[in-house]
PDB file of C-alpha atoms in Angstrom:
ATOM      1  CA  GLY A   1       9.418   4.739  -7.459  1.00 72.00           C
ATOM      2  CA  SER A   2      10.263   8.048  -5.780  1.00 80.00           C
ATOM      3  CA  LYS A   3      13.889   8.308  -6.932  1.00 85.00           C
ATOM      4  CA  ASP A   4      14.709  12.006  -6.513  1.00 93.00           C
ATOM      5  CA  GLY A   5      12.548  12.639  -3.450  1.00 95.00           C
ATOM      6  CA  SER A   6      11.072  10.915  -0.435  1.00 95.00           C
ATOM      7  CA  ILE A   7       7.395  11.101   0.496  1.00 96.00           C
ATOM      8  CA  GLN A   8       6.607  12.077   4.076  1.00 96.00           C
ATOM      9  CA  GLU A   9       2.816  12.165   3.830  1.00 96.00           C
ATOM     10  CA  VAL A  10       0.023  11.730   1.288  1.00 96.00           C
ATOM     11  CA  ASN A  11      -3.444  13.055   2.025  1.00 96.00           C
ATOM     12  CA  VAL A  12      -6.475  12.596  -0.240  1.00 95.00           C
ATOM     13  CA  SER A  13      -9.541  14.400   1.038  1.00 96.00           C
ATOM     14  CA  PRO A  14     -12.288  13.473   1.556  1.00 95.00           C
ATOM     15  CA  CYS A  15     -11.294   9.791   1.684  1.00 95.00           C
ATOM     16  CA  PRO A  16     -12.050   8.276   5.101  1.00 92.00           C
ATOM     17  CA  THR A  17     -11.542   4.660   3.951  1.00 93.00           C
ATOM     18  CA  GLN A  18      -9.800   2.819   1.134  1.00 92.00           C
ATOM     19  CA  PRO A  19     -10.633   2.334  -1.602  1.00 96.00           C
ATOM     20  CA  CYS A  20     -11.509   6.041  -1.832  1.00 96.00           C
ATOM     21  CA  GLN A  21     -15.091   6.532  -2.976  1.00 96.00           C
ATOM     22  CA  LEU A  22     -14.745   9.111  -5.744  1.00 95.00           C
ATOM     23  CA  HIS A  23     -18.105  10.594  -6.662  1.00 96.00           C
ATOM     24  CA  LYS A  24     -18.602  11.772 -10.231  1.00 96.00           C
ATOM     25  CA  GLY A  25     -18.802  15.531 -10.625  1.00 96.00           C
ATOM     26  CA  THR A  26     -16.737  16.095  -7.448  1.00 95.00           C
ATOM     27  CA  SER A  27     -13.171  17.352  -6.932  1.00 94.00           C
ATOM     28  CA  TYR A  28     -10.826  15.839  -4.357  1.00 95.00           C
ATOM     29  CA  SER A  29      -7.940  17.589  -2.611  1.00 96.00           C
ATOM     30  CA  ILE A  30      -4.465  16.096  -2.883  1.00 96.00           C
ATOM     31  CA  ASN A  31      -1.720  17.090  -0.454  1.00 97.00           C
ATOM     32  CA  VAL A  32       1.712  15.454  -0.651  1.00 97.00           C
ATOM     33  CA  THR A  33       4.590  16.413   1.647  1.00 97.00           C
ATOM     34  CA  PHE A  34       7.949  15.300   0.277  1.00 97.00           C
ATOM     35  CA  ALA A  35      11.661  16.035   0.653  1.00 97.00           C
ATOM     36  CA  SER A  36      13.750  16.592  -2.470  1.00 97.00           C
ATOM     37  CA  LYS A  37      17.069  14.794  -2.971  1.00 96.00           C
ATOM     38  CA  ILE A  38      17.947  16.950  -5.993  1.00 96.00           C
ATOM     39  CA  GLU A  39      17.775  20.490  -7.370  1.00 97.00           C
ATOM     40  CA  SER A  40      15.322  21.187 -10.178  1.00 97.00           C
ATOM     41  CA  GLN A  41      14.074  24.353 -11.853  1.00 97.00           C
ATOM     42  CA  GLY A  42      10.591  22.956 -12.289  1.00 97.00           C
ATOM     43  CA  SER A  43       8.273  20.010 -11.722  1.00 97.00           C
ATOM     44  CA  LYS A  44       5.404  18.443 -13.608  1.00 97.00           C
ATOM     45  CA  ALA A  45       2.628  16.126 -12.486  1.00 97.00           C
ATOM     46  CA  ARG A  46       1.405  13.104 -14.430  1.00 96.00           C
ATOM     47  CA  VAL A  47      -1.680  11.276 -13.231  1.00 96.00           C
ATOM     48  CA  TYR A  48      -2.917   7.899 -14.474  1.00 95.00           C
ATOM     49  CA  GLY A  49      -5.760   5.511 -13.886  1.00 93.00           C
ATOM     50  CA  GLU A  50      -4.287   2.009 -13.731  1.00 94.00           C
ATOM     51  CA  MET A  51      -6.582  -0.705 -15.078  1.00 87.00           C
ATOM     52  CA  LEU A  52      -5.571  -4.224 -16.053  1.00 86.00           C
ATOM     53  CA  HIS A  53      -1.886  -3.153 -15.910  1.00 85.00           C
ATOM     54  CA  VAL A  54      -2.502  -0.315 -18.397  1.00 92.00           C
ATOM     55  CA  ASP A  55      -1.905   3.359 -17.493  1.00 94.00           C
ATOM     56  CA  ILE A  56      -4.614   5.654 -18.834  1.00 92.00           C
ATOM     57  CA  PRO A  57      -3.687   9.363 -18.579  1.00 93.00           C
ATOM     58  CA  PHE A  58      -5.991  11.202 -16.182  1.00 87.00           C
ATOM     59  CA  PRO A  59      -6.110  14.923 -17.038  1.00 85.00           C
ATOM     60  CA  ILE A  60      -5.673  17.374 -14.166  1.00 91.00           C
ATOM     61  CA  PRO A  61      -6.295  21.134 -14.479  1.00 89.00           C
ATOM     62  CA  GLU A  62      -2.800  22.194 -13.324  1.00 94.00           C
ATOM     63  CA  PRO A  63       0.125  19.860 -14.126  1.00 96.00           C
ATOM     64  CA  ASP A  64       2.768  22.484 -13.180  1.00 98.00           C
ATOM     65  CA  GLY A  65       4.077  21.632  -9.692  1.00 97.00           C
ATOM     66  CA  CYS A  66       5.465  25.181  -9.312  1.00 97.00           C
ATOM     67  CA  LYS A  67       1.871  26.455  -9.446  1.00 97.00           C
ATOM     68  CA  SER A  68       0.714  23.769  -6.985  1.00 97.00           C
ATOM     69  CA  GLY A  69       2.230  24.882  -3.692  1.00 96.00           C
ATOM     70  CA  ILE A  70       5.883  24.081  -4.515  1.00 97.00           C
ATOM     71  CA  GLN A  71       8.333  26.975  -4.244  1.00 95.00           C
ATOM     72  CA  CYS A  72      10.538  26.668  -7.352  1.00 96.00           C
ATOM     73  CA  PRO A  73      13.399  26.233  -8.020  1.00 97.00           C
ATOM     74  CA  ILE A  74      13.376  23.065  -5.932  1.00 97.00           C
ATOM     75  CA  GLN A  75      16.312  22.866  -3.510  1.00 97.00           C
ATOM     76  CA  LYS A  76      18.089  19.679  -2.440  1.00 97.00           C
ATOM     77  CA  GLY A  77      17.276  18.687   1.148  1.00 97.00           C
ATOM     78  CA  HIS A  78      14.198  20.909   1.427  1.00 97.00           C
ATOM     79  CA  SER A  79      10.655  19.732   2.169  1.00 97.00           C
ATOM     80  CA  TYR A  80       7.688  20.793   0.059  1.00 97.00           C
ATOM     81  CA  SER A  81       3.916  20.557   0.238  1.00 97.00           C
ATOM     82  CA  TYR A  82       2.363  19.752  -3.105  1.00 98.00           C
ATOM     83  CA  LEU A  83      -1.338  20.700  -3.351  1.00 97.00           C
ATOM     84  CA  ASN A  84      -3.648  19.835  -6.201  1.00 96.00           C
ATOM     85  CA  LYS A  85      -7.166  18.767  -7.142  1.00 93.00           C
ATOM     86  CA  LEU A  86      -8.376  15.528  -8.678  1.00 92.00           C
ATOM     87  CA  PRO A  87     -11.568  16.284 -10.607  1.00 91.00           C
ATOM     88  CA  VAL A  88     -13.810  13.253 -11.215  1.00 93.00           C
ATOM     89  CA  LYS A  89     -15.757  13.891 -14.405  1.00 91.00           C
ATOM     90  CA  SER A  90     -19.364  12.781 -14.652  1.00 93.00           C
ATOM     91  CA  GLU A  91     -18.621  10.871 -17.877  1.00 92.00           C
ATOM     92  CA  TYR A  92     -16.079   8.581 -16.169  1.00 90.00           C
ATOM     93  CA  PRO A  93     -17.250   4.954 -15.880  1.00 91.00           C
ATOM     94  CA  SER A  94     -18.195   3.558 -12.454  1.00 95.00           C
ATOM     95  CA  ILE A  95     -15.226   1.256 -11.879  1.00 94.00           C
ATOM     96  CA  LYS A  96     -12.548   0.276  -9.391  1.00 95.00           C
ATOM     97  CA  LEU A  97      -9.044   1.304 -10.352  1.00 95.00           C
ATOM     98  CA  ILE A  98      -5.717   2.519  -9.008  1.00 95.00           C
ATOM     99  CA  VAL A  99      -4.845   6.197  -9.270  1.00 95.00           C
ATOM    100  CA  LYS A 100      -1.113   6.695  -9.857  1.00 95.00           C
ATOM    101  CA  TRP A 101       0.248  10.199  -9.258  1.00 96.00           C
ATOM    102  CA  GLU A 102       3.766  11.139 -10.327  1.00 96.00           C
ATOM    103  CA  LEU A 103       5.722  14.368  -9.992  1.00 97.00           C
ATOM    104  CA  VAL A 104       8.798  14.576 -12.218  1.00 97.00           C
ATOM    105  CA  ASP A 105      11.762  16.954 -12.187  1.00 96.00           C
ATOM    106  CA  ASP A 106      13.630  18.652 -15.075  1.00 96.00           C
ATOM    107  CA  GLN A 107      15.353  15.364 -15.950  1.00 94.00           C
ATOM    108  CA  ASP A 108      12.030  13.473 -16.088  1.00 94.00           C
ATOM    109  CA  GLN A 109      13.014  11.598 -12.905  1.00 94.00           C
ATOM    110  CA  MET A 110      10.455  10.992 -10.148  1.00 95.00           C
ATOM    111  CA  LEU A 111      10.347  13.380  -7.229  1.00 96.00           C
ATOM    112  CA  PHE A 112       7.481  11.236  -5.992  1.00 96.00           C
ATOM    113  CA  CYS A 113       5.166   8.501  -7.140  1.00 96.00           C
ATOM    114  CA  TRP A 114       2.265   7.088  -5.138  1.00 96.00           C
ATOM    115  CA  LYS A 115      -0.793   4.950  -5.799  1.00 95.00           C
ATOM    116  CA  ILE A 116      -4.189   4.747  -4.154  1.00 95.00           C
ATOM    117  CA  PRO A 117      -7.099   2.358  -4.795  1.00 96.00           C
ATOM    118  CA  VAL A 118     -10.330   4.146  -5.746  1.00 96.00           C
ATOM    119  CA  GLN A 119     -13.916   3.329  -6.624  1.00 96.00           C
ATOM    120  CA  ILE A 120     -15.609   5.767  -8.992  1.00 95.00           C
ATOM    121  CA  THR A 121     -19.309   6.006  -8.113  1.00 96.00           C
ATOM    122  CA  SER A 122     -22.288   8.080  -9.224  1.00 93.00           C
TER     123      SER A 122
END
């Protein structure tokens, strides 16, 4: 689904095996290296928990990609390292789901989109 960019590497830490064991009350580091195919003034992240083919918005503290390691404006043909945190709230249910992370450009097109299976545990 990464239309306006191409992912070079995705790193979720700590996550030694999949599905990632996400412990409640803990924050996880996200690092995505991608190359942009377009120019864009800004970028915005949208994160979802995918359960039974339904996307449930997953709030993150900083949705602005330009405040998450990306030097804006985004230039065509350049590579960027996107850095963010995935906080796992203690009130989340203990379930298996898919985390879907999108970064969109000014035109609401995907710079990148990736998914990872997770298990939320206490």
